[in-house]
Each structure stands twice: as structure tokens, then as C-alpha cells.
């Protein structure tokens, strides 16, 4: 299910090759995202205490240098729980990339996805690096190959992009934002700035300093990547990187244009997050959960997230069963103080529960709504004016099949 994309932002090249790191024959497994000039960079990483070596290293690099030239990423090996050797291998990934592409030292970040507890095959990495020299570019083929190289159980390439017009000394200029994400299982990002797996790389040719870029990224992630879950499992490797190289030549943005950029970035991030939920391992449906009229946003989000990660709720949606009781039960254990006797629950527009009690609703209408590929659940707390949305998918038989033998 490929997504039509705009061209790669000015001054960037991408590509992907088969190096042999991934055990699956023919699978592309090494990707490079590179800027012709060092780019201001913002990033967010997993808050898990069990951080993979690339995450540890990237945080260390970004504390000292916000001008990044490239990101090298592999699939087939998470390089997590690999101790000192894993950290050495992550450093080697970056250093080898710097050497092969003549980049400044400490200007390359790395990312990995795959099986935990295994070491990267470093000789294979060097082989792949040689191949990458002739495999990077700005064509749609380069774009698709880069994304394919970081995919694991994903079933389609996840891309989102935007073009925005900005004012330049009275004239008009254009900025591009392009992003990709991999992730179908072990998806419940819990990202924070500098402190199976989601990896997302976003490129823009806008000129924005790293401090402002970080704020923009954190704001965008809070309503997108941090509002999506496939299975409730936060990965050791979750990584979100945004690079801005200024090659649009539009100069520093005015406050009005910065607002435009922020809105476009939010759209790109939300699109990528929803694509992950839609492609959840074994998923048959994309589910949007909206909690309305809460006392505050954090309460609304906590309830929406608890519902989104409830296996009982997710299996009910798979079976097209409008089991509103599972929604109420999940909401009740979210740690939020609300009045169940004021709460209404809608399944696909059908009111199934009013003021915390059952209604004689049309089961056939509810089932028809739940048989669609995209399902919306609304929980109305009637306690305030705040709201939040969360995105997830159903649990099918295939989720168990995929994860029952993931290592083999």
C-alpha cells in the first residue's frame, strides 16, 4: 500500500540496500538518510530503561552536536541488550558512515530494529556501505528502497509529506517536509527529548535552529506518535529524528510562516502515526478513540490510551462486537477521577451506553459500523471541555501467529 509522496526535500539524499545483516534472503536491510550540508537536528527517544545501543549513542552525540549530516539505519538486528560490544558496534556504524561519505566526525546518528540480544554483523555492514555509495539519490526508487531497508513486519511503506509556501522578502518560497516511519508491532511509543520498534526519520529543507526544531517536534509528537499504540509494548529502540538543512533558501521563518510549518509538521507526524496503527501486526481495522468533555487533556488522553491498550476491547472490535462494557471498564482503571454515571459511549456513531448504563440500541447498526476498515469510538465524560484522540488497531489471530515465532 505505497503512499504517494512529494520529492525529497532539497539537499537530502536517501537510499537502501541489501547488506546481509537481515537473515531473510533478498531483504533490504541498510538505509541512509544524508544531507549535503550539516542539518540542525531534533530528536526524541524511548523512555524505556532498557535502551538499545543506538539510542544511548545518539543521545550522547546530540548532547554535544546538534548539526547532523546523516542517519544510518539497519533492520534485522536491534542491537539492544548487547552491552559494551553493542555500543562499540553502534559507534562503528556511525564512524564507517562518516569515513565512506567524507562527513565530519560525530555528525552521524544511527538506528536499529530487529531481534533483541543479537550483535550486528559488522563485515556485512561494511559491504552494505560500499553498495550505498551508488544507491542514494532523490528518486522515488531511492525513497522506496530506503524505507524498505528499515521495515520488519510492516506490510507497506509509510510515507507522509507536505509542501508549504512561505514569504521571502516579499517573494514566495517553498519548503518541503518529508517523513517515513517503520513500525507494525511493539508499538506504544513513549518518546521524550534527549533523555519490532518505531523508527521515524523526517527531513525538511526549512531553516530552523535546533532549539526551536526540538520544540516543534515535541509538540507534534505529543498528538501523534505519543497517541498511537498497536500492542502496548514500548520498544527499546524507539527513535524519532527531524533534520532541517535550510536548503530551501527561504531563510529564517517569520512567526506566521513558523506557524504554517508547525501545522504541516503536525499533519505529517499524525499521518505517519495513523499509518502505523493501520498496519499493526495482523490488524484488520484502524481504530480512533476520542474522549470528549474531560476536565483536562491529560485525563482525556489517559482514558483514551487505556482503552486503546485493552486486549479485551481490541478483540471485541476484531469480532465487530459493540461491547461497550469493555470501554467503561478500561476507562475506570485509567487512574482518572470521573463520574461513570455521566458517561456516554458511541460505537461508530451508535450510542450504546448513556449515563453509564445500557441502552436498547440497534446491534445490527453497531455491527455494520464495526465491520468497516476504520472505526471510531467516542467516550463523552460530560465533565469539562477538554478532549484527546488515540489511534490503535484490533487484535486478530494473526498477531499471535506473527509474534509467536518472531525470532525464528
mmCIF file of C-alpha atoms in Angstrom, residues 41-392:
data_model
loop_
_atom_site.group_PDB
_atom_site.id
_atom_site.type_symbol
_atom_site.label_atom_id
_atom_site.label_comp_id
_atom_site.label_asym_id
_atom_site.label_seq_id
_atom_site.Cartn_x
_atom_site.Cartn_y
_atom_site.Cartn_z
ATOM 1 C CA UNK A 41 18.560 18.281 14.279
ATOM 2 C CA UNK A 42 15.940 17.474 16.877
ATOM 3 C CA UNK A 43 15.194 14.022 18.226
ATOM 4 C CA UNK A 44 13.097 12.033 20.657
ATOM 5 C CA UNK A 45 13.795 8.567 22.002
ATOM 6 C CA UNK A 46 12.244 5.791 24.034
ATOM 7 C CA UNK A 47 11.955 6.408 27.769
ATOM 8 C CA UNK A 48 12.417 2.700 28.433
ATOM 9 C CA UNK A 49 15.155 1.935 30.965
ATOM 10 C CA UNK A 50 16.243 -0.782 28.548
ATOM 11 C CA UNK A 51 17.613 1.463 25.813
ATOM 12 C CA UNK A 52 19.281 -0.020 22.751
ATOM 13 C CA UNK A 53 22.890 0.891 21.972
ATOM 14 C CA UNK A 54 21.985 3.232 19.056
ATOM 15 C CA UNK A 55 19.620 5.193 21.322
ATOM 16 C CA UNK A 56 22.280 5.562 24.018
ATOM 17 C CA UNK A 57 24.832 6.693 21.446
ATOM 18 C CA UNK A 58 22.515 9.141 19.647
ATOM 19 C CA UNK A 59 21.611 10.844 22.916
ATOM 20 C CA UNK A 60 25.318 11.187 23.713
ATOM 21 C CA UNK A 61 26.111 12.660 20.275
ATOM 22 C CA UNK A 62 23.211 15.133 20.323
ATOM 23 C CA UNK A 63 24.188 16.484 23.716
ATOM 24 C CA UNK A 64 27.403 17.728 22.094
ATOM 25 C CA UNK A 65 26.404 18.361 18.499
ATOM 26 C CA UNK A 66 23.064 19.444 17.004
ATOM 27 C CA UNK A 67 24.435 19.687 13.440
ATOM 28 C CA UNK A 68 23.941 16.231 11.964
ATOM 29 C CA UNK A 69 24.917 15.097 8.465
ATOM 30 C CA UNK A 70 23.293 11.671 8.218
ATOM 31 C CA UNK A 71 21.390 8.835 9.839
ATOM 32 C CA UNK A 72 22.395 5.239 9.123
ATOM 33 C CA UNK A 73 19.758 2.633 9.993
ATOM 34 C CA UNK A 74 19.514 -1.145 9.775
ATOM 35 C CA UNK A 75 16.857 -3.814 10.139
ATOM 36 C CA UNK A 76 17.343 -7.422 11.226
ATOM 37 C CA UNK A 77 19.181 -6.657 14.476
ATOM 38 C CA UNK A 78 18.007 -4.299 17.237
ATOM 39 C CA UNK A 79 21.464 -4.064 18.838
ATOM 40 C CA UNK A 80 19.672 -3.932 22.212
ATOM 41 C CA UNK A 81 20.816 -5.669 25.412
ATOM 42 C CA UNK A 82 24.230 -6.117 23.803
ATOM 43 C CA UNK A 83 26.454 -4.417 26.410
ATOM 44 C CA UNK A 84 29.766 -2.743 25.622
ATOM 45 C CA UNK A 85 30.184 -4.559 22.326
ATOM 46 C CA UNK A 86 26.797 -3.309 21.134
ATOM 47 C CA UNK A 87 27.753 0.285 21.932
ATOM 48 C CA UNK A 88 31.085 -0.175 20.136
ATOM 49 C CA UNK A 89 29.247 -1.554 17.109
ATOM 50 C CA UNK A 90 26.857 1.422 17.092
ATOM 51 C CA UNK A 91 29.824 3.808 17.197
ATOM 52 C CA UNK A 92 31.433 1.866 14.365
ATOM 53 C CA UNK A 93 28.256 2.214 12.267
ATOM 54 C CA UNK A 94 28.499 5.983 12.587
ATOM 55 C CA UNK A 95 32.264 6.166 12.069
ATOM 56 C CA UNK A 96 32.182 3.931 8.995
ATOM 57 C CA UNK A 97 29.430 6.122 7.510
ATOM 58 C CA UNK A 98 31.495 9.254 8.197
ATOM 59 C CA UNK A 99 34.506 7.671 6.511
ATOM 60 C CA UNK A 100 32.706 6.363 3.408
ATOM 61 C CA UNK A 101 30.831 9.606 2.793
ATOM 62 C CA UNK A 102 33.519 12.035 3.971
ATOM 63 C CA UNK A 103 31.394 13.538 6.734
ATOM 64 C CA UNK A 104 32.502 15.468 9.840
ATOM 65 C CA UNK A 105 33.219 13.393 12.943
ATOM 66 C CA UNK A 106 30.363 12.929 15.400
ATOM 67 C CA UNK A 107 27.879 14.081 12.758
ATOM 68 C CA UNK A 108 26.152 10.749 12.082
ATOM 69 C CA UNK A 109 23.346 9.168 14.104
ATOM 70 C CA UNK A 110 22.328 5.517 13.905
ATOM 71 C CA UNK A 111 19.177 3.463 14.429
ATOM 72 C CA UNK A 112 18.466 -0.256 14.512
ATOM 73 C CA UNK A 113 15.438 -2.539 14.531
ATOM 74 C CA UNK A 114 15.012 -6.281 14.738
ATOM 75 C CA UNK A 115 15.634 -9.045 17.262
ATOM 76 C CA UNK A 116 16.872 -8.028 20.730
ATOM 77 C CA UNK A 117 20.053 -9.564 22.121
ATOM 78 C CA UNK A 118 21.891 -10.121 18.854
ATOM 79 C CA UNK A 119 25.016 -8.411 17.536
ATOM 80 C CA UNK A 120 25.224 -6.592 14.210
ATOM 81 C CA UNK A 121 27.264 -8.423 11.587
ATOM 82 C CA UNK A 122 29.891 -5.739 11.131
ATOM 83 C CA UNK A 123 31.536 -7.217 7.988
ATOM 84 C CA UNK A 124 28.083 -7.164 6.354
ATOM 85 C CA UNK A 125 27.693 -3.521 7.379
ATOM 86 C CA UNK A 126 30.882 -2.588 5.519
ATOM 87 C CA UNK A 127 29.665 -4.466 2.451
ATOM 88 C CA UNK A 128 26.418 -2.542 2.585
ATOM 89 C CA UNK A 129 28.231 0.768 2.955
ATOM 90 C CA UNK A 130 30.059 0.166 -0.313
ATOM 91 C CA UNK A 131 26.739 -0.524 -2.020
ATOM 92 C CA UNK A 132 25.121 2.583 -0.534
ATOM 93 C CA UNK A 133 27.607 4.825 -2.346
ATOM 94 C CA UNK A 134 25.760 4.142 -5.588
ATOM 95 C CA UNK A 135 22.296 3.623 -4.109
ATOM 96 C CA UNK A 136 21.408 7.028 -2.694
ATOM 97 C CA UNK A 137 19.532 9.725 -4.551
ATOM 98 C CA UNK A 138 16.291 11.685 -4.714
ATOM 99 C CA UNK A 139 14.143 9.458 -6.929
ATOM 100 C CA UNK A 140 11.022 7.615 -5.823
ATOM 101 C CA UNK A 141 13.058 4.407 -6.238
ATOM 102 C CA UNK A 142 15.653 5.664 -3.739
ATOM 103 C CA UNK A 143 12.850 6.655 -1.394
ATOM 104 C CA UNK A 144 11.125 3.258 -1.547
ATOM 105 C CA UNK A 145 14.411 1.380 -1.106
ATOM 106 C CA UNK A 146 15.359 3.431 1.959
ATOM 107 C CA UNK A 147 12.034 2.685 3.615
ATOM 108 C CA UNK A 148 12.123 -0.993 2.647
ATOM 109 C CA UNK A 149 15.513 -1.300 4.319
ATOM 110 C CA UNK A 150 14.140 -0.393 7.765
ATOM 111 C CA UNK A 151 10.895 -2.362 7.542
ATOM 112 C CA UNK A 152 10.454 -5.585 9.501
ATOM 113 C CA UNK A 153 6.891 -6.928 9.854
ATOM 114 C CA UNK A 154 5.463 -3.860 8.085
ATOM 115 C CA UNK A 155 3.239 -4.685 5.119
ATOM 116 C CA UNK A 156 3.540 -1.350 3.312
ATOM 117 C CA UNK A 157 5.809 1.680 3.137
ATOM 118 C CA UNK A 158 4.661 4.512 5.387
ATOM 119 C CA UNK A 159 5.383 7.966 3.983
ATOM 120 C CA UNK A 160 3.916 11.420 4.546
ATOM 121 C CA UNK A 161 4.885 14.776 3.097
ATOM 122 C CA UNK A 162 3.826 18.403 2.773
ATOM 123 C CA UNK A 163 4.779 21.473 0.778
ATOM 124 C CA UNK A 164 4.203 24.923 2.222
ATOM 125 C CA UNK A 165 4.525 28.365 0.688
ATOM 126 C CA UNK A 166 6.359 30.932 2.783
ATOM 127 C CA UNK A 167 7.156 34.608 2.243
ATOM 128 C CA UNK A 168 10.725 35.556 1.328
ATOM 129 C CA UNK A 169 11.402 39.310 1.225
ATOM 130 C CA UNK A 170 8.106 39.905 -0.486
ATOM 131 C CA UNK A 171 8.578 36.948 -2.863
ATOM 132 C CA UNK A 172 7.337 33.408 -2.468
ATOM 133 C CA UNK A 173 9.374 30.415 -1.424
ATOM 134 C CA UNK A 174 8.577 26.758 -0.892
ATOM 135 C CA UNK A 175 9.503 24.426 1.948
ATOM 136 C CA UNK A 176 9.204 20.640 1.833
ATOM 137 C CA UNK A 177 8.689 18.265 4.728
ATOM 138 C CA UNK A 178 9.097 14.533 4.088
ATOM 139 C CA UNK A 179 8.868 11.741 6.605
ATOM 140 C CA UNK A 180 8.814 7.969 6.833
ATOM 141 C CA UNK A 181 8.165 5.574 9.679
ATOM 142 C CA UNK A 182 8.524 1.857 10.239
ATOM 143 C CA UNK A 183 6.504 0.037 12.810
ATOM 144 C CA UNK A 184 3.787 -2.585 12.990
ATOM 145 C CA UNK A 185 4.412 -4.364 16.296
ATOM 146 C CA UNK A 186 5.972 -3.495 19.672
ATOM 147 C CA UNK A 187 4.358 -0.117 19.100
ATOM 148 C CA UNK A 188 3.428 2.079 22.027
ATOM 149 C CA UNK A 189 5.873 4.981 21.730
ATOM 150 C CA UNK A 190 6.748 6.815 24.915
ATOM 151 C CA UNK A 191 9.053 9.433 23.480
ATOM 152 C CA UNK A 192 10.917 12.225 25.163
ATOM 153 C CA UNK A 193 13.542 14.696 24.027
ATOM 154 C CA UNK A 194 17.081 13.596 24.796
ATOM 155 C CA UNK A 195 16.632 11.542 27.729
ATOM 156 C CA UNK A 196 9.812 -4.535 16.291
ATOM 157 C CA UNK A 197 10.049 -0.803 17.118
ATOM 158 C CA UNK A 198 9.165 2.585 15.823
ATOM 159 C CA UNK A 199 11.787 4.376 13.763
ATOM 160 C CA UNK A 200 10.832 7.648 12.093
ATOM 161 C CA UNK A 201 13.013 9.956 10.041
ATOM 162 C CA UNK A 202 11.687 13.373 8.989
ATOM 163 C CA UNK A 203 13.564 15.661 6.611
ATOM 164 C CA UNK A 204 12.920 19.297 5.768
ATOM 165 C CA UNK A 205 14.775 21.941 3.786
ATOM 166 C CA UNK A 206 13.498 24.707 6.103
ATOM 167 C CA UNK A 207 15.968 26.838 8.040
ATOM 168 C CA UNK A 208 15.129 26.331 11.725
ATOM 169 C CA UNK A 209 17.591 26.202 14.606
ATOM 170 C CA UNK A 210 17.759 23.011 16.651
ATOM 171 C CA UNK A 211 16.251 24.582 19.786
ATOM 172 C CA UNK A 212 13.059 25.652 18.004
ATOM 173 C CA UNK A 213 13.075 22.448 15.973
ATOM 174 C CA UNK A 214 13.057 20.418 19.192
ATOM 175 C CA UNK A 215 10.016 22.309 20.496
ATOM 176 C CA UNK A 216 8.168 21.818 17.223
ATOM 177 C CA UNK A 217 8.953 18.096 17.175
ATOM 178 C CA UNK A 218 7.886 17.521 20.777
ATOM 179 C CA UNK A 219 4.605 19.356 20.204
ATOM 180 C CA UNK A 220 3.931 17.334 17.041
ATOM 181 C CA UNK A 221 4.816 14.006 18.671
ATOM 182 C CA UNK A 222 2.568 14.616 21.668
ATOM 183 C CA UNK A 223 -0.541 14.473 19.457
ATOM 184 C CA UNK A 224 0.684 11.812 17.050
ATOM 185 C CA UNK A 225 3.423 9.305 17.896
ATOM 186 C CA UNK A 226 2.626 9.512 21.611
ATOM 187 C CA UNK A 227 -1.041 8.887 20.808
ATOM 188 C CA UNK A 228 -0.701 5.603 18.933
ATOM 189 C CA UNK A 229 -0.499 2.024 20.119
ATOM 190 C CA UNK A 230 -0.540 -1.367 18.439
ATOM 191 C CA UNK A 231 0.034 -3.633 21.421
ATOM 192 C CA UNK A 232 1.006 -1.519 24.420
ATOM 193 C CA UNK A 233 4.672 -2.547 24.270
ATOM 194 C CA UNK A 234 7.197 0.292 24.276
ATOM 195 C CA UNK A 235 10.319 -0.673 22.348
ATOM 196 C CA UNK A 236 13.955 -0.493 23.384
ATOM 197 C CA UNK A 237 14.738 1.290 20.103
ATOM 198 C CA UNK A 238 12.003 3.892 19.522
ATOM 199 C CA UNK A 239 13.612 6.793 17.667
ATOM 200 C CA UNK A 240 12.235 9.944 16.045
ATOM 201 C CA UNK A 241 14.677 12.236 14.229
ATOM 202 C CA UNK A 242 13.950 15.539 12.455
ATOM 203 C CA UNK A 243 16.644 17.185 10.305
ATOM 204 C CA UNK A 244 16.408 20.720 8.867
ATOM 205 C CA UNK A 245 19.199 21.734 6.457
ATOM 206 C CA UNK A 246 17.968 25.158 5.264
ATOM 207 C CA UNK A 247 18.460 24.260 1.601
ATOM 208 C CA UNK A 248 15.081 25.675 0.569
ATOM 209 C CA UNK A 249 16.954 29.023 0.702
ATOM 210 C CA UNK A 250 13.884 30.665 2.237
ATOM 211 C CA UNK A 251 15.858 31.965 5.214
ATOM 212 C CA UNK A 252 14.672 32.143 8.799
ATOM 213 C CA UNK A 253 10.914 31.904 9.060
ATOM 214 C CA UNK A 254 8.630 34.668 10.277
ATOM 215 C CA UNK A 255 6.276 33.863 13.136
ATOM 216 C CA UNK A 256 3.422 33.420 10.648
ATOM 217 C CA UNK A 257 5.470 31.058 8.493
ATOM 218 C CA UNK A 258 6.702 29.185 11.563
ATOM 219 C CA UNK A 259 3.060 28.566 12.451
ATOM 220 C CA UNK A 260 2.474 27.218 8.935
ATOM 221 C CA UNK A 261 5.463 24.934 9.311
ATOM 222 C CA UNK A 262 4.271 23.671 12.701
ATOM 223 C CA UNK A 263 0.846 22.827 11.280
ATOM 224 C CA UNK A 264 2.408 20.969 8.347
ATOM 225 C CA UNK A 265 4.771 19.050 10.641
ATOM 226 C CA UNK A 266 1.831 18.090 12.854
ATOM 227 C CA UNK A 267 -0.013 16.742 9.800
ATOM 228 C CA UNK A 268 2.991 14.704 8.652
ATOM 229 C CA UNK A 269 3.520 13.184 12.108
ATOM 230 C CA UNK A 270 -0.164 12.360 12.568
ATOM 231 C CA UNK A 271 -0.337 10.718 9.151
ATOM 232 C CA UNK A 272 2.691 8.555 9.934
ATOM 233 C CA UNK A 273 1.304 7.587 13.348
ATOM 234 C CA UNK A 274 -2.066 6.572 11.922
ATOM 235 C CA UNK A 275 -0.375 4.548 9.178
ATOM 236 C CA UNK A 276 1.457 2.586 11.882
ATOM 237 C CA UNK A 277 -1.784 1.769 13.665
ATOM 238 C CA UNK A 278 -3.404 0.777 10.366
ATOM 239 C CA UNK A 279 -0.507 -1.582 9.649
ATOM 240 C CA UNK A 280 -0.445 -3.122 13.133
ATOM 241 C CA UNK A 281 0.646 -6.740 13.045
ATOM 242 C CA UNK A 282 -2.363 -8.786 11.972
ATOM 243 C CA UNK A 283 -4.629 -5.720 12.089
ATOM 244 C CA UNK A 284 -7.863 -5.615 10.118
ATOM 245 C CA UNK A 285 -9.097 -2.220 11.336
ATOM 246 C CA UNK A 286 -7.805 1.241 12.246
ATOM 247 C CA UNK A 287 -9.468 2.474 15.430
ATOM 248 C CA UNK A 288 -9.770 6.104 16.519
ATOM 249 C CA UNK A 289 -10.710 6.649 20.162
ATOM 250 C CA UNK A 290 -11.886 10.116 21.127
ATOM 251 C CA UNK A 291 -12.519 11.076 24.738
ATOM 252 C CA UNK A 292 -14.593 14.247 24.903
ATOM 253 C CA UNK A 293 -15.588 16.754 27.543
ATOM 254 C CA UNK A 294 -12.989 15.761 30.114
ATOM 255 C CA UNK A 295 -11.765 18.048 32.881
ATOM 256 C CA UNK A 296 -8.360 18.343 31.185
ATOM 257 C CA UNK A 297 -6.388 16.932 28.252
ATOM 258 C CA UNK A 298 -4.234 14.640 30.404
ATOM 259 C CA UNK A 299 -7.358 12.949 31.812
ATOM 260 C CA UNK A 300 -8.803 12.510 28.324
ATOM 261 C CA UNK A 301 -5.554 11.092 26.994
ATOM 262 C CA UNK A 302 -5.104 8.699 29.916
ATOM 263 C CA UNK A 303 -8.553 7.206 29.378
ATOM 264 C CA UNK A 304 -8.127 7.003 25.587
ATOM 265 C CA UNK A 305 -4.738 5.299 25.989
ATOM 266 C CA UNK A 306 -6.082 2.754 28.480
ATOM 267 C CA UNK A 307 -8.919 1.812 26.133
ATOM 268 C CA UNK A 308 -6.501 1.611 23.174
ATOM 269 C CA UNK A 309 -4.272 -0.879 25.004
ATOM 270 C CA UNK A 310 -7.040 -3.111 26.355
ATOM 271 C CA UNK A 311 -6.791 -6.584 24.760
ATOM 272 C CA UNK A 312 -10.447 -7.227 25.598
ATOM 273 C CA UNK A 313 -11.530 -4.060 23.786
ATOM 274 C CA UNK A 314 -9.290 -4.750 20.785
ATOM 275 C CA UNK A 315 -10.511 -8.327 20.370
ATOM 276 C CA UNK A 316 -14.123 -7.119 20.614
ATOM 277 C CA UNK A 317 -13.512 -4.734 17.721
ATOM 278 C CA UNK A 318 -11.951 -7.571 15.716
ATOM 279 C CA UNK A 319 -15.147 -9.541 16.255
ATOM 280 C CA UNK A 320 -17.335 -6.493 15.467
ATOM 281 C CA UNK A 321 -18.893 -6.755 18.921
ATOM 282 C CA UNK A 322 -20.160 -3.432 20.328
ATOM 283 C CA UNK A 323 -19.130 -4.432 23.842
ATOM 284 C CA UNK A 324 -19.345 -1.011 25.479
ATOM 285 C CA UNK A 325 -18.783 -2.581 28.892
ATOM 286 C CA UNK A 326 -15.141 -3.184 27.984
ATOM 287 C CA UNK A 327 -14.780 0.514 27.169
ATOM 288 C CA UNK A 328 -16.258 1.539 30.504
ATOM 289 C CA UNK A 329 -14.114 -0.995 32.362
ATOM 290 C CA UNK A 330 -10.915 0.288 30.713
ATOM 291 C CA UNK A 331 -11.859 3.910 31.399
ATOM 292 C CA UNK A 332 -12.448 3.065 35.030
ATOM 293 C CA UNK A 333 -8.915 1.758 35.563
ATOM 294 C CA UNK A 334 -7.177 4.658 33.810
ATOM 295 C CA UNK A 335 -6.441 6.414 37.120
ATOM 296 C CA UNK A 336 -8.709 9.334 36.263
ATOM 297 C CA UNK A 337 -11.343 10.777 38.578
ATOM 298 C CA UNK A 338 -14.544 10.975 36.506
ATOM 299 C CA UNK A 339 -18.200 10.160 37.009
ATOM 300 C CA UNK A 340 -19.213 6.941 35.208
ATOM 301 C CA UNK A 341 -22.860 7.864 35.765
ATOM 302 C CA UNK A 342 -22.423 10.826 33.394
ATOM 303 C CA UNK A 343 -20.544 8.918 30.686
ATOM 304 C CA UNK A 344 -21.833 8.068 27.211
ATOM 305 C CA UNK A 345 -20.181 5.627 24.779
ATOM 306 C CA UNK A 346 -20.603 5.617 20.980
ATOM 307 C CA UNK A 347 -19.514 2.853 18.609
ATOM 308 C CA UNK A 348 -19.273 4.183 15.057
ATOM 309 C CA UNK A 349 -21.863 6.876 15.761
ATOM 310 C CA UNK A 350 -24.248 4.500 17.562
ATOM 311 C CA UNK A 351 -24.974 5.457 21.181
ATOM 312 C CA UNK A 352 -24.526 2.191 23.092
ATOM 313 C CA UNK A 353 -24.274 3.413 26.673
ATOM 314 C CA UNK A 354 -25.899 6.514 28.215
ATOM 315 C CA UNK A 355 -25.008 7.851 31.644
ATOM 316 C CA UNK A 356 -23.017 4.712 32.345
ATOM 317 C CA UNK A 357 -25.894 2.327 31.664
ATOM 318 C CA UNK A 358 -27.104 0.094 28.865
ATOM 319 C CA UNK A 359 -29.388 1.251 26.073
ATOM 320 C CA UNK A 360 -31.621 -0.756 23.803
ATOM 321 C CA UNK A 361 -29.510 0.186 20.775
ATOM 322 C CA UNK A 362 -29.507 -1.386 17.312
ATOM 323 C CA UNK A 363 -26.941 -4.195 17.409
ATOM 324 C CA UNK A 364 -27.125 -4.516 13.616
ATOM 325 C CA UNK A 365 -26.254 -0.830 13.069
ATOM 326 C CA UNK A 366 -23.388 -1.053 15.541
ATOM 327 C CA UNK A 367 -22.066 -4.228 13.926
ATOM 328 C CA UNK A 368 -22.244 -2.629 10.486
ATOM 329 C CA UNK A 369 -20.135 0.283 11.766
ATOM 330 C CA UNK A 370 -17.621 -2.087 13.362
ATOM 331 C CA UNK A 371 -17.199 -4.120 10.177
ATOM 332 C CA UNK A 372 -15.681 -1.101 8.407
ATOM 333 C CA UNK A 373 -11.928 -0.750 7.931
ATOM 334 C CA UNK A 374 -11.888 2.404 10.056
ATOM 335 C CA UNK A 375 -13.811 2.511 13.320
ATOM 336 C CA UNK A 376 -14.429 5.461 15.633
ATOM 337 C CA UNK A 377 -15.180 5.129 19.342
ATOM 338 C CA UNK A 378 -16.326 8.179 21.321
ATOM 339 C CA UNK A 379 -16.405 8.414 25.107
ATOM 340 C CA UNK A 380 -18.210 11.521 26.366
ATOM 341 C CA UNK A 381 -17.431 12.229 30.032
ATOM 342 C CA UNK A 382 -19.631 15.353 30.211
ATOM 343 C CA UNK A 383 -17.341 16.773 32.884
ATOM 344 C CA UNK A 384 -15.474 19.590 31.123
ATOM 345 C CA UNK A 385 -14.345 20.862 27.722
ATOM 346 C CA UNK A 386 -11.042 19.034 27.084
ATOM 347 C CA UNK A 387 -10.568 16.223 24.552
ATOM 348 C CA UNK A 388 -7.930 13.831 23.244
ATOM 349 C CA UNK A 389 -7.646 11.238 20.484
ATOM 350 C CA UNK A 390 -5.741 7.964 20.404
ATOM 351 C CA UNK A 391 -5.152 5.588 17.498
ATOM 352 C CA UNK A 392 -4.868 1.815 17.599
#
